[in-house]
Short mmCIF file of C-alpha atoms in Angstrom, two decimals:
data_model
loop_
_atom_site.label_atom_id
_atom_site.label_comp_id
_atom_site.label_asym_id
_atom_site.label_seq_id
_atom_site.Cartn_x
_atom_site.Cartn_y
_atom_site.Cartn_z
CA UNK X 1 -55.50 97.86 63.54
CA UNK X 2 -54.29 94.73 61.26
CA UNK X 3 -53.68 95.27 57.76
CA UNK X 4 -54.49 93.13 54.44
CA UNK X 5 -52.36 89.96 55.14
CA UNK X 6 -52.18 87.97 52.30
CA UNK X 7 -51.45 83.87 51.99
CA UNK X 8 -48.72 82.66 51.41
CA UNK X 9 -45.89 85.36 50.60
CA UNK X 10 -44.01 82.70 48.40
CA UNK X 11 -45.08 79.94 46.61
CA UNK X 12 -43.30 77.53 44.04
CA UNK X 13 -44.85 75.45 42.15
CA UNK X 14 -44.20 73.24 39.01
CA UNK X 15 -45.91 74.42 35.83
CA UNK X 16 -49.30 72.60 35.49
CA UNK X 17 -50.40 72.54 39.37
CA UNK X 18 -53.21 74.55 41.38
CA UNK X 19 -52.37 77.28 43.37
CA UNK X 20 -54.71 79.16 45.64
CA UNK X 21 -53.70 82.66 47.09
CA UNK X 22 -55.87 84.02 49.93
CA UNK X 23 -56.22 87.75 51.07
CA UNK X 24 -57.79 88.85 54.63
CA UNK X 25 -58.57 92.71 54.36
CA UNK X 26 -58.89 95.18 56.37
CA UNK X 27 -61.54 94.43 58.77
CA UNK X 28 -65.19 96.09 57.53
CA UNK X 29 -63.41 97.22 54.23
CA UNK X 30 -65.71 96.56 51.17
CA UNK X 31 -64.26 96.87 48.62
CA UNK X 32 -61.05 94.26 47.81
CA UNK X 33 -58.67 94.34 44.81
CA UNK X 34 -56.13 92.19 43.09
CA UNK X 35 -53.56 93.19 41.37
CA UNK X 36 -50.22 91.81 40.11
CA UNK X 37 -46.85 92.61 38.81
CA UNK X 38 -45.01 90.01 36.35
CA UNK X 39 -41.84 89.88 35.48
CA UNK X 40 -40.44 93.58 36.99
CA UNK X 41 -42.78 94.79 34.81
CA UNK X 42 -45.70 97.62 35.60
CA UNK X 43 -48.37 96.37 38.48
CA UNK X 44 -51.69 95.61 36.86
CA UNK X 45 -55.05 95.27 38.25
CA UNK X 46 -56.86 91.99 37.96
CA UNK X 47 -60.05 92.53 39.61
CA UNK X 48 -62.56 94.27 41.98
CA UNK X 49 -64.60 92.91 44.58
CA UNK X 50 -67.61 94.83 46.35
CA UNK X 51 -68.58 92.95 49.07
CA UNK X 52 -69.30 89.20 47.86
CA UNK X 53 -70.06 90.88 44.13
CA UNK X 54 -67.43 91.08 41.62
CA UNK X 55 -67.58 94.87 40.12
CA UNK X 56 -64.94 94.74 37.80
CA UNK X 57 -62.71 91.56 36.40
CA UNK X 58 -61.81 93.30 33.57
CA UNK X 59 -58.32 92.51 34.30
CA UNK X 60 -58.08 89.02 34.47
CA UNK X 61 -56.28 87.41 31.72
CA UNK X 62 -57.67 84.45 31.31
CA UNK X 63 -60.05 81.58 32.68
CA UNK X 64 -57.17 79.88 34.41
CA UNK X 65 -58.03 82.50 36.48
CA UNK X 66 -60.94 82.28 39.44
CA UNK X 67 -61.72 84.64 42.19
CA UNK X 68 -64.14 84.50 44.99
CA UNK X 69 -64.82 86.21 48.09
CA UNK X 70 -67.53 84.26 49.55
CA UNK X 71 -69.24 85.98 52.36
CA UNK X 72 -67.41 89.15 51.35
CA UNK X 73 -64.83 88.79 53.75
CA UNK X 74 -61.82 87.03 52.52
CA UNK X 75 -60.74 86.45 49.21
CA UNK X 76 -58.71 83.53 47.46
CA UNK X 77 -57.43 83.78 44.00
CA UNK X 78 -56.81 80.24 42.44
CA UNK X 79 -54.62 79.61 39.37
CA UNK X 80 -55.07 76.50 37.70
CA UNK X 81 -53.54 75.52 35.66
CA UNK X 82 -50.76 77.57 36.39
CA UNK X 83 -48.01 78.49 33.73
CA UNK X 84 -45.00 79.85 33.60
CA UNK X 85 -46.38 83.28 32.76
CA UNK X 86 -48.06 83.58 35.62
CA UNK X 87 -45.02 84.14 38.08
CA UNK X 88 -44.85 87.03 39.46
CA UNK X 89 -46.12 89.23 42.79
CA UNK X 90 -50.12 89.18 43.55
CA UNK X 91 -51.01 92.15 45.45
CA UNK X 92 -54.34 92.11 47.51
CA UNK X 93 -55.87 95.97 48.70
CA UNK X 94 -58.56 97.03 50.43
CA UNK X 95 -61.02 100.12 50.60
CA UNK X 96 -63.68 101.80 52.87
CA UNK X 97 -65.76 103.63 50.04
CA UNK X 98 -65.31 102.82 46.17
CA UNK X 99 -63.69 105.58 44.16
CA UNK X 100 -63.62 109.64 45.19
CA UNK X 101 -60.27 110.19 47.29
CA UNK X 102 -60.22 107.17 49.37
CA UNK X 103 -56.74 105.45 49.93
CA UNK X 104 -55.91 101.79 49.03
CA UNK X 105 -54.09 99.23 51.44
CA UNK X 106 -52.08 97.13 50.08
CA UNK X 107 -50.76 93.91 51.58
CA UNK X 108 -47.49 92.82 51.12
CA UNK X 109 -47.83 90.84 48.23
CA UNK X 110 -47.47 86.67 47.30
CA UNK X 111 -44.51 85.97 45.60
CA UNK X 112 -45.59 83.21 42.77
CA UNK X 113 -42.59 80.94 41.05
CA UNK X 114 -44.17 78.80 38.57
CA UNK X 115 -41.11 76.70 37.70
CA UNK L 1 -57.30 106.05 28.07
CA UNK L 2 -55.24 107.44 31.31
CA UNK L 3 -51.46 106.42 31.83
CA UNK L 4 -48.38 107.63 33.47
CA UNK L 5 -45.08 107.19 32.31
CA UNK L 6 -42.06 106.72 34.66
CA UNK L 7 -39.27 108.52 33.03
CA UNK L 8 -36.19 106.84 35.29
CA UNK L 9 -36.12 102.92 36.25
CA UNK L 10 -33.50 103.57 38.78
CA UNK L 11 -32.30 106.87 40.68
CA UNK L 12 -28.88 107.19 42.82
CA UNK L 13 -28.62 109.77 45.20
CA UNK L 14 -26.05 110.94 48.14
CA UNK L 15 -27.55 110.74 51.40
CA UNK L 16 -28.71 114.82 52.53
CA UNK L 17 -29.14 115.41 48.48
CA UNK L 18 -32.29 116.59 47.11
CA UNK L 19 -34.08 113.67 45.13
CA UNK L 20 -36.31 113.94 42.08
CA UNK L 21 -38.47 111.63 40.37
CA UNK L 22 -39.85 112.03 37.04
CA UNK L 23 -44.10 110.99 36.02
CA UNK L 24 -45.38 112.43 32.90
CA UNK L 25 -49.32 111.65 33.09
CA UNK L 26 -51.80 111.65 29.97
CA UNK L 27 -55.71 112.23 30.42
CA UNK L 28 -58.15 113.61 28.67
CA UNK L 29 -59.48 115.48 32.16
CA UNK L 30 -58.35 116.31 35.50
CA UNK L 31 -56.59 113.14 36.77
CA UNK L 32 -56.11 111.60 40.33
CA UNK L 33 -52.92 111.15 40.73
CA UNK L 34 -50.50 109.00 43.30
CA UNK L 35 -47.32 107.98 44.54
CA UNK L 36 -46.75 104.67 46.10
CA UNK L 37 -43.69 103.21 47.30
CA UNK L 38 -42.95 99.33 48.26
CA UNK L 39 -39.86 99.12 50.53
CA UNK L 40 -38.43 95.55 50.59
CA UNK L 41 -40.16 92.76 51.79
CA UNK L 42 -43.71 95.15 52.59
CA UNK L 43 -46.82 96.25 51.31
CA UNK L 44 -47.73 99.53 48.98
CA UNK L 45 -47.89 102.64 50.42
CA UNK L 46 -49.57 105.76 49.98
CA UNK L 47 -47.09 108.22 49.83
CA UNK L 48 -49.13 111.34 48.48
CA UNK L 49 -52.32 112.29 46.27
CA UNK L 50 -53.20 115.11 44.35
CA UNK L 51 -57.09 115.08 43.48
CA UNK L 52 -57.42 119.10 42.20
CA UNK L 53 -57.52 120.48 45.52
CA UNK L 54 -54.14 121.72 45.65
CA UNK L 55 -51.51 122.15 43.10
CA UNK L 56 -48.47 121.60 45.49
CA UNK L 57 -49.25 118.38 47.18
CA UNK L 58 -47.52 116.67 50.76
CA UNK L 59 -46.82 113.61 51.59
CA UNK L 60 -45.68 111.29 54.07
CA UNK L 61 -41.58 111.11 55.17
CA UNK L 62 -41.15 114.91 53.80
CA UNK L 63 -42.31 113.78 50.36
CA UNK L 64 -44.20 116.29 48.21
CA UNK L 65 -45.15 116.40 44.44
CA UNK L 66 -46.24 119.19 42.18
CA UNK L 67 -48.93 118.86 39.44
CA UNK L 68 -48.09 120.94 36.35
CA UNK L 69 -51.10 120.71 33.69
CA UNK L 70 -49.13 122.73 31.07
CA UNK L 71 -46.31 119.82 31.34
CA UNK L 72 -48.39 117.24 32.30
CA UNK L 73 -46.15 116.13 34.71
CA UNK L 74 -46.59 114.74 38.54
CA UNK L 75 -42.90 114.54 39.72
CA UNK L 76 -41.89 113.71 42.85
CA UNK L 77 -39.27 115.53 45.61
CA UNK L 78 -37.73 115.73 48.58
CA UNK L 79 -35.49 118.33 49.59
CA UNK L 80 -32.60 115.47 51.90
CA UNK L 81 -32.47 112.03 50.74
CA UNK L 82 -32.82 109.48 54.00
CA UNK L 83 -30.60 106.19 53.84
CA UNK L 84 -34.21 104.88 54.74
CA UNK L 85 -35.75 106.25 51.22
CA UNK L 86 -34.24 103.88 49.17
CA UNK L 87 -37.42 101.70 47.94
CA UNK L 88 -39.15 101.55 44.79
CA UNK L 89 -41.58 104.26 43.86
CA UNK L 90 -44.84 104.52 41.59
CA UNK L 91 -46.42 107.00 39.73
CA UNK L 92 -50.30 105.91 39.88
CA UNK L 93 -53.43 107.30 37.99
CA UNK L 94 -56.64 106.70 38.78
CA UNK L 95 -58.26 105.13 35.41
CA UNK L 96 -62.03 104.03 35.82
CA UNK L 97 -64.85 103.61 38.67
CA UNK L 98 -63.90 102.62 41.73
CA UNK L 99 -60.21 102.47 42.79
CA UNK L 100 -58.94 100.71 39.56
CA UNK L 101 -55.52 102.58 39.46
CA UNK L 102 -52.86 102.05 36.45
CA UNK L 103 -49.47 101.82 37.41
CA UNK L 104 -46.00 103.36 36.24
CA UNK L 105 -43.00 101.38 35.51
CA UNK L 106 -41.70 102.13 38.94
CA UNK L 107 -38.25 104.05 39.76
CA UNK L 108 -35.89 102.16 42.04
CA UNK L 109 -34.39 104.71 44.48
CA UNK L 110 -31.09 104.05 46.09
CA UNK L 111 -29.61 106.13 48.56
CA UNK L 112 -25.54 106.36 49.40
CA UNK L 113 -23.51 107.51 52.13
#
């Protein structure tokens, strides 16, 4: 069974330009998360996706900041414009069910430079 | 508001050592607790997860963690340190609906001959 795969694992970009970081989850999964870690610091979530619907984008820290999962399969997180806050690792996971016991999968993570 | 705190950024163990690492939690109820670990270059994984059932809780790789209310601790062990443990590790809580988790600090883990 594949994993979440997520788009590109690096990127560098210069401060000011679009970048758009996709996410495939796990096949039939729901529920899709982002999350990121800046700077070595603690891993934060950004958002929550059921289906197409967006549950929970409490985490997002700004409107430079635009999610979609259209057709609740994929997702693709855009950045734009993107500063040089913003580097750091995007994690994408995916769920079954929403909430009780049920395990996360991550994928591996996008590595964002914004130079 | 539900957190955990990572008490070491980095850990260095002998290889066939017993290894120990340190997550106070703070809740206001029973938490959901986690550990994670992200080996180079990979994804998160689930290493354990205690959810009340059981006080003593195993994991994956000969991991296991005990949750202590009265300390409010969540610490992690393993009785031999593997030259193939040495990864980063987080403490995770389960704050909120859904599978929003908050994350420790992380504890980097490096194993020696």
């Amino acid at each position: 069974e594949a994993g979440v795969t997520q788009f590109p694992s690096h990127s560098v970009i210069e401060k000011g330009q679009t970048v758009t970081l996709r996410c495939d989850p796990i096949s039939g999964h729901d529920n899709l998360y982002w999350y990121r870690r800046v700077m070595g610091k603690e891993i934060k979530f950004l958002l929550h996706f059921v289906k197409e619907s967006k549950q929970d984008e409490s985490g997002m820290p700004n409107n430079r900041f635009l999610a979609e999962r259209t057709g609740g399969t994929y997702s693709t997180l855009k950045v734009q414009p993107a500063e040089l806050e913003d580097s750091g690792v995007y994690f994408c996971a995916s769920s079954l069910y929403r909430g009780g016991s049920e395990k996360l999968f991550f994928g591996s993570g996008t590595q964002l430079s914004v130079l | 508001a539900q957190s955990v705190t990572q008490l070491d950024s980095h850990v260095s163990v002998s290889e066939g050592t017993p290894v120990l690492l340190r997550c106070n939690y703070s809740s206001s109820y029973s938490p959901s607790l986690f550990w994670y670990v992200q080996h180079p270059n990979k994804g998160l994984q689930l290493l354990l997860k205690y959810t009340s059932a059981a006080t003593l809780v195993k994991g994956i790789n000969g991991f296991e963690a005990e949750f202590k209310k009265s300390e409010t601790s969540f610490h992690l062990t393993k009785p031999s340190a593997h030259m193939s443990d040495a990864a980063e590790y987080f403490c995770v809580v389960r704050t909120g609906g859904g599978n929003k988790l908050t994350f420790g600090t992380g504890t980097q883990l490096k194993v020696e001959l």
